[in-house]
PDB file of C-alpha atoms and ligand atoms in Angstrom:
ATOM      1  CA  UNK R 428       7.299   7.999 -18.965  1.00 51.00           C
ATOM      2  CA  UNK R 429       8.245   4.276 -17.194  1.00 61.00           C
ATOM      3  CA  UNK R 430       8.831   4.785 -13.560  1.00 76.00           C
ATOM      4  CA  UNK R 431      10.632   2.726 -11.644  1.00 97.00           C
ATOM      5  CA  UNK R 432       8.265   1.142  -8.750  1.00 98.00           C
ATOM      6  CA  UNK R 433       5.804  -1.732  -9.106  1.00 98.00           C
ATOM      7  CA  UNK R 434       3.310  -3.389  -6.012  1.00 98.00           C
ATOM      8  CA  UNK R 435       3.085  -6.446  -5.044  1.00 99.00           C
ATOM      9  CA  UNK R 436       1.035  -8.628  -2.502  1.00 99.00           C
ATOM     10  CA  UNK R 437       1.814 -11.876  -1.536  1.00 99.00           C
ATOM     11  CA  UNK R 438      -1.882 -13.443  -1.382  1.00 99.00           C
ATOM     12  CA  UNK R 439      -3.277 -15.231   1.632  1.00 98.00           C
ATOM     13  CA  UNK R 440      -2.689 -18.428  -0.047  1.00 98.00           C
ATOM     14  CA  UNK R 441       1.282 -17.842  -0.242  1.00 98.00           C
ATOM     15  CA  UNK R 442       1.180 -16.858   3.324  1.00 98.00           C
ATOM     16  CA  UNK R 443      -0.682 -19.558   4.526  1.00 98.00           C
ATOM     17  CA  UNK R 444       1.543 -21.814   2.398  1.00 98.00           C
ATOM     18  CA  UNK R 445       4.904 -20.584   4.131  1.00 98.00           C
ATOM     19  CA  UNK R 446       6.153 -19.073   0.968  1.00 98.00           C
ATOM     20  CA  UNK R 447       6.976 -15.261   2.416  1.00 98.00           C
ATOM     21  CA  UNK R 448      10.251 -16.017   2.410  1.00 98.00           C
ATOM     22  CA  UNK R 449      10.847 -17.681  -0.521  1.00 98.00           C
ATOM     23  CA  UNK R 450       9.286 -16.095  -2.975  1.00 98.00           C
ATOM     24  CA  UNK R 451      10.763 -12.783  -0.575  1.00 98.00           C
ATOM     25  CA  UNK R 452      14.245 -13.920  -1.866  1.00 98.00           C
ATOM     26  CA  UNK R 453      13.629 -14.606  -5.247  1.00 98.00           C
ATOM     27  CA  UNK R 454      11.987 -11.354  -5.506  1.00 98.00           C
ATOM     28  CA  UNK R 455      15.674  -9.842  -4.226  1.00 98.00           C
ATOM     29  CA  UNK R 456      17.616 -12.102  -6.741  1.00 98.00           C
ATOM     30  CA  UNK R 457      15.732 -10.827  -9.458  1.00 98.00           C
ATOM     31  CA  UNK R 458      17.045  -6.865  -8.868  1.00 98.00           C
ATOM     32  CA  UNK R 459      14.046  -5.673  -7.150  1.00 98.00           C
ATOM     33  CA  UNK R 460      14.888  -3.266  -3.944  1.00 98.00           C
ATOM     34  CA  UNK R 461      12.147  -3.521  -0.981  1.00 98.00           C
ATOM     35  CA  UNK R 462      10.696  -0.107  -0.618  1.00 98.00           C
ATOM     36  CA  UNK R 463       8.267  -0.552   1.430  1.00 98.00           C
ATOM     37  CA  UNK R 464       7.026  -4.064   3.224  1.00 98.00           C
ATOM     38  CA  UNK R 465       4.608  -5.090   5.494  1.00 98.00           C
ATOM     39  CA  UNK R 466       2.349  -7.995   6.652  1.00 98.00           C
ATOM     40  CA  UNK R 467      -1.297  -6.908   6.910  1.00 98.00           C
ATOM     41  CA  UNK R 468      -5.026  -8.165   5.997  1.00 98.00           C
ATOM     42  CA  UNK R 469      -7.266  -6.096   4.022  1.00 98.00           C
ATOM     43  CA  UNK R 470     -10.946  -5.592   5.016  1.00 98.00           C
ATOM     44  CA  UNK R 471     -13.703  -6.721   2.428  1.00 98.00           C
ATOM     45  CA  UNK R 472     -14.489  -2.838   1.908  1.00 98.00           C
ATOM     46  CA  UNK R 473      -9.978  -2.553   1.188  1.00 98.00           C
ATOM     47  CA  UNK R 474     -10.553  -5.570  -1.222  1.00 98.00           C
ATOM     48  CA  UNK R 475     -13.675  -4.375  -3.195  1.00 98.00           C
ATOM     49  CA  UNK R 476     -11.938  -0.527  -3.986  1.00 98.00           C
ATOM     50  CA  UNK R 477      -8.842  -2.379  -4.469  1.00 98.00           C
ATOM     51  CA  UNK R 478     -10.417  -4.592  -7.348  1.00 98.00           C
ATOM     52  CA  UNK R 479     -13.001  -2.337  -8.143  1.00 97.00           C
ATOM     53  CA  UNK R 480     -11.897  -3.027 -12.246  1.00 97.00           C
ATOM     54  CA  UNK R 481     -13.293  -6.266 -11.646  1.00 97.00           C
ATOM     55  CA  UNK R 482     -16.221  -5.448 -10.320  1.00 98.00           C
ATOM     56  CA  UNK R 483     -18.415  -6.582 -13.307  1.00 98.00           C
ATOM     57  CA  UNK R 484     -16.779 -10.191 -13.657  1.00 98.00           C
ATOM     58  CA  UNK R 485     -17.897 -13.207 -12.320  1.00 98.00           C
ATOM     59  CA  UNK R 486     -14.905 -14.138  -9.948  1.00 98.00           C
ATOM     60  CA  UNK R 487     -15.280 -10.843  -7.964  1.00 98.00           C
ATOM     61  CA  UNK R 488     -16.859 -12.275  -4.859  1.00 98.00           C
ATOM     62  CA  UNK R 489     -14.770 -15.054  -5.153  1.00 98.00           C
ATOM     63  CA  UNK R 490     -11.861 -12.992  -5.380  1.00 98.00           C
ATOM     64  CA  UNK R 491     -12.909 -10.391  -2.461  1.00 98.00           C
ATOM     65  CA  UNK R 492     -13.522 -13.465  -0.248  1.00 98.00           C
ATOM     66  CA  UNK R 493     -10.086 -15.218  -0.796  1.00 98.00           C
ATOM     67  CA  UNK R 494      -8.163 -11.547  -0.523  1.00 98.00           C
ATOM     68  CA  UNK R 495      -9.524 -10.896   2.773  1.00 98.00           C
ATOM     69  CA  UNK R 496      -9.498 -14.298   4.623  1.00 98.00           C
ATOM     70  CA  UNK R 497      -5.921 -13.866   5.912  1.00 98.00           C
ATOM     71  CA  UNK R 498      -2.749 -11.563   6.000  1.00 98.00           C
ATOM     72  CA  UNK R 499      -0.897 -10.437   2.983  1.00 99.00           C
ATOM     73  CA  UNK R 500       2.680  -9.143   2.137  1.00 99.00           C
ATOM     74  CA  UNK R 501       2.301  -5.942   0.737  1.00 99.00           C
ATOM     75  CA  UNK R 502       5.171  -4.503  -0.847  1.00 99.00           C
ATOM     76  CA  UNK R 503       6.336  -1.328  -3.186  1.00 98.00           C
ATOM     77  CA  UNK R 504       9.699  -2.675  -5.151  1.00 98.00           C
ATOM     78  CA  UNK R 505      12.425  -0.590  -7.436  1.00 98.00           C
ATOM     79  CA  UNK R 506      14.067  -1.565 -10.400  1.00 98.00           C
ATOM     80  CA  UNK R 507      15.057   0.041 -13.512  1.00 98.00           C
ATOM     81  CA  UNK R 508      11.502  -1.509 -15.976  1.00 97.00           C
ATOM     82  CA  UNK R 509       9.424  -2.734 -12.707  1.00 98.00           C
ATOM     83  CA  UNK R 510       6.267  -2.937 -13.723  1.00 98.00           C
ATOM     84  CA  UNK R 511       7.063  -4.833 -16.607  1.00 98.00           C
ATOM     85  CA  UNK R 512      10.103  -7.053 -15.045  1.00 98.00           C
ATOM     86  CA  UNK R 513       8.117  -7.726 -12.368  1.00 98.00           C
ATOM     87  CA  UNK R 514       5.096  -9.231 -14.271  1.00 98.00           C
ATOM     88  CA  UNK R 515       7.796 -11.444 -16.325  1.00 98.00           C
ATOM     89  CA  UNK R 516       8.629 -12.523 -12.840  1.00 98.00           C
ATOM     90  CA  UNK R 517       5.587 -13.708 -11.897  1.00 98.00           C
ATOM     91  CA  UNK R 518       3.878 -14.794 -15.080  1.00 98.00           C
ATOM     92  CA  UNK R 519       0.558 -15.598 -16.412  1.00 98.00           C
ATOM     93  CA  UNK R 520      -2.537 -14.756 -14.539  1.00 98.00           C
ATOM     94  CA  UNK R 521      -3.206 -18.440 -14.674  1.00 98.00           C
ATOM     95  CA  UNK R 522      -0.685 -20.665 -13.436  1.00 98.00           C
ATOM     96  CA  UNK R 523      -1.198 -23.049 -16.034  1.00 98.00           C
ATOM     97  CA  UNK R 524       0.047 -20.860 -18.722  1.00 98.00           C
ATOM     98  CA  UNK R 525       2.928 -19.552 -16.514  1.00 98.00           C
ATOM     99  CA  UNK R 526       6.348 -20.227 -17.425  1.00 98.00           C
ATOM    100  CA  UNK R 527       8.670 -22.207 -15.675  1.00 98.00           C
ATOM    101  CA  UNK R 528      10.145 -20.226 -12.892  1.00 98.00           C
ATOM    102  CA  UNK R 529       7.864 -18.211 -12.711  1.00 98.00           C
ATOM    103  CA  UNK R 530       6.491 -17.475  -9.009  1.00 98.00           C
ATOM    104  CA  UNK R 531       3.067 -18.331 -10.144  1.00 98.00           C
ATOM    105  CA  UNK R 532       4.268 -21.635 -11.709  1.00 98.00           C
ATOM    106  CA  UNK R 533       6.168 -22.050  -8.600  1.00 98.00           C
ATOM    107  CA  UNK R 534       3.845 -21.300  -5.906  1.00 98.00           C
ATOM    108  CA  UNK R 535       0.056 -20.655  -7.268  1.00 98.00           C
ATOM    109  CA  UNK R 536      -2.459 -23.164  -7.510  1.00 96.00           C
ATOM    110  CA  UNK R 537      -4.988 -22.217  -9.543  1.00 98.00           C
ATOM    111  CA  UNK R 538      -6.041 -19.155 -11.721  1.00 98.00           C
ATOM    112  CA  UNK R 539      -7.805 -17.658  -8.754  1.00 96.00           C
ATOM    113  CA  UNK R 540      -5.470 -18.166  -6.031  1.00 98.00           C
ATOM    114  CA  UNK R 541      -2.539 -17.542  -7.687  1.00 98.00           C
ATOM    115  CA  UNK R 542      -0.133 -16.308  -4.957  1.00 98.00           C
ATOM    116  CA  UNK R 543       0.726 -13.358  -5.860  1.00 98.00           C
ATOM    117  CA  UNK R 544       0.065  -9.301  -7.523  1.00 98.00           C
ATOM    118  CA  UNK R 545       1.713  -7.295  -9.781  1.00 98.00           C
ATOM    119  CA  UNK R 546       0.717  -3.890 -10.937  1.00 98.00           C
ATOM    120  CA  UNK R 547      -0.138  -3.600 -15.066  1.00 98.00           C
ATOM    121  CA  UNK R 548       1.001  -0.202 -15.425  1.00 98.00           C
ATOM    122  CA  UNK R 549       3.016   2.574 -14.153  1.00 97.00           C
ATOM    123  CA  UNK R 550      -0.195   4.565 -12.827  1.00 97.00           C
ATOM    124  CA  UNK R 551      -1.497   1.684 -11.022  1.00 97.00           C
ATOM    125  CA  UNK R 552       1.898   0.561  -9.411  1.00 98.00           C
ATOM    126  CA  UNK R 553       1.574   4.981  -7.580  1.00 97.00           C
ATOM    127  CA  UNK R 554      -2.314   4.380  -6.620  1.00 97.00           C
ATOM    128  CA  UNK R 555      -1.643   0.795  -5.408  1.00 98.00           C
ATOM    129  CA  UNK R 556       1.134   1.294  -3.189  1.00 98.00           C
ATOM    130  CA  UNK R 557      -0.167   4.914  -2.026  1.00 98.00           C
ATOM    131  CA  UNK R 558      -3.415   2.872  -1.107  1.00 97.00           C
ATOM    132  CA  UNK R 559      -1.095   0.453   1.274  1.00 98.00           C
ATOM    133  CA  UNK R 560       1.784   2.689   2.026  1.00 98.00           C
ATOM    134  CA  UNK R 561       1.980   6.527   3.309  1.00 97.00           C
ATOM    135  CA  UNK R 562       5.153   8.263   2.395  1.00 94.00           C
ATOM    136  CA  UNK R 563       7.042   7.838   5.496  1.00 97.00           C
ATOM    137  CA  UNK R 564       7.057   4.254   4.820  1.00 97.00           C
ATOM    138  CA  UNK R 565       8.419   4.420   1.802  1.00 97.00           C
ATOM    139  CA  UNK R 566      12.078   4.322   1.525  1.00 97.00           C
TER     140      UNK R 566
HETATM  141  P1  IDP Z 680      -3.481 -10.340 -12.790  1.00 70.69           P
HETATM  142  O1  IDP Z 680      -3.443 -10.540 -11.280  1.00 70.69           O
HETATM  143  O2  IDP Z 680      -2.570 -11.291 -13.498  1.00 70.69           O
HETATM  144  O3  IDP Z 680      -3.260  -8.906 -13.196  1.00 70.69           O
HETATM  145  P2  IDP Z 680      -6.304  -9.924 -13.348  1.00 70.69           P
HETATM  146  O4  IDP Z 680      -6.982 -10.299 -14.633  1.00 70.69           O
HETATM  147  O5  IDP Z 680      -6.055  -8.464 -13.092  1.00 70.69           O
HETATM  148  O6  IDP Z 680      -4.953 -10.752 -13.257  1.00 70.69           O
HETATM  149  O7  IDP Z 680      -7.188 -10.513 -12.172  1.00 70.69           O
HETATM  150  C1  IDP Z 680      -6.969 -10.120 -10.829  1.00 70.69           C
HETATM  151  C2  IDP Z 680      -7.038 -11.347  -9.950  1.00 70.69           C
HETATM  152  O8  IDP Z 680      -8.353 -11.884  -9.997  1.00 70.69           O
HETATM  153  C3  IDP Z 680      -6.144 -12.516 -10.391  1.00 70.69           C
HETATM  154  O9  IDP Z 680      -4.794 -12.365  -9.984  1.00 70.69           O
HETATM  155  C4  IDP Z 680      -6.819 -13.674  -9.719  1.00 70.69           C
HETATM  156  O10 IDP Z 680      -6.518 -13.750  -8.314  1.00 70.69           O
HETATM  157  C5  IDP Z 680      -8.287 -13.314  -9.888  1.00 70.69           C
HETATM  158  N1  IDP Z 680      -8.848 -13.903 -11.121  1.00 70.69           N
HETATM  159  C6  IDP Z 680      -8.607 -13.510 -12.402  1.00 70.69           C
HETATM  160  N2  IDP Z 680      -9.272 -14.273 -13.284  1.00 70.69           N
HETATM  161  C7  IDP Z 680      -9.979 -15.166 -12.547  1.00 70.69           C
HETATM  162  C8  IDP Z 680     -10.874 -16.229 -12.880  1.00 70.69           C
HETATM  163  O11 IDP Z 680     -11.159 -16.505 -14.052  1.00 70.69           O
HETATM  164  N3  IDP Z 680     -11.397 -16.945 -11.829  1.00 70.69           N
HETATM  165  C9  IDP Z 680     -11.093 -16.657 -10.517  1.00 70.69           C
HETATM  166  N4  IDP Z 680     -10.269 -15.668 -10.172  1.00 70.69           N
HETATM  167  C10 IDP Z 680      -9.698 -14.925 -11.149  1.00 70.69           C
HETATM  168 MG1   MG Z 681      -4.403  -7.228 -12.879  1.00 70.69          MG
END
């Protein structure tokens, strides 16, 4: 059954960038309702279990290295379809191949610093925001 939460982090490259607010707002146009927010920087050890999946692939250091090296936004976000709305808002994993309006064709740079995370399913959106967010900060 489709719940209605996704995640999202706003990388270190969107926050260094000045983007927050932006890409904050466009996030609100689109229907989404802030659950939960906060600014924060994971440690290399949050990074690693958060990407554990990608463990195996070639980018992962890459990837731990750029996740940690400043604050994030981390954010849990309600709409009716999130998970899948949201990833149509953000679009392709590689900005490239995003489409135009996209936030990544907006304000990524390059397939690995590409400004911001969606969850890819219903079970990851729970165990990604549970792994940010306790329940009292969830409203
Ligand atoms: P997604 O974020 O669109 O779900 P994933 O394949 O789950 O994409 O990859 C997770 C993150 O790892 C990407 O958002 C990006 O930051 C990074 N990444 C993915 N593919 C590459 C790559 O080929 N080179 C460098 N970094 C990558
Ligand atoms: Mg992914």
């Amino acid at each position: 059954m489709a719940t209605n939460r996704t995640f999202t982090m706003l990388k270190p490259d969107a926050v260094e960038k000045g983007h927050i607010g932006a890409i904050l707002e466009k996030i609100s146009a689109s229907g989404f309702r802030i659950v939960a927010l906060k600014l924060t920087q994971m440690t290399k050890a949050d990074a690693q279990a958060f990407y554990a999946i990608h463990s195996e692939r070639p980018f992962y250091g890459e990837l731990v290295e750029y996740m940690t090296r400043g604050p994030i936004v981390a954010a849990v976000l309600e709409k009716d379809n999130a998970v899948e709305d949201f990833r149509t808002l953000i679009g392709a994993t590689n900005p490239a191949d995003a489409a135009e309006g996209t936030i990544r064709k907006l304000y990524a740079a390059s397939i690995g610093e590409n400004a911001v995370h969606g969850s890819d399913s219903d079970e990851n959106a729970a165990i990604e925001g549970a792994f940010h967010f306790s329940g009292r900060d969830m409203f």
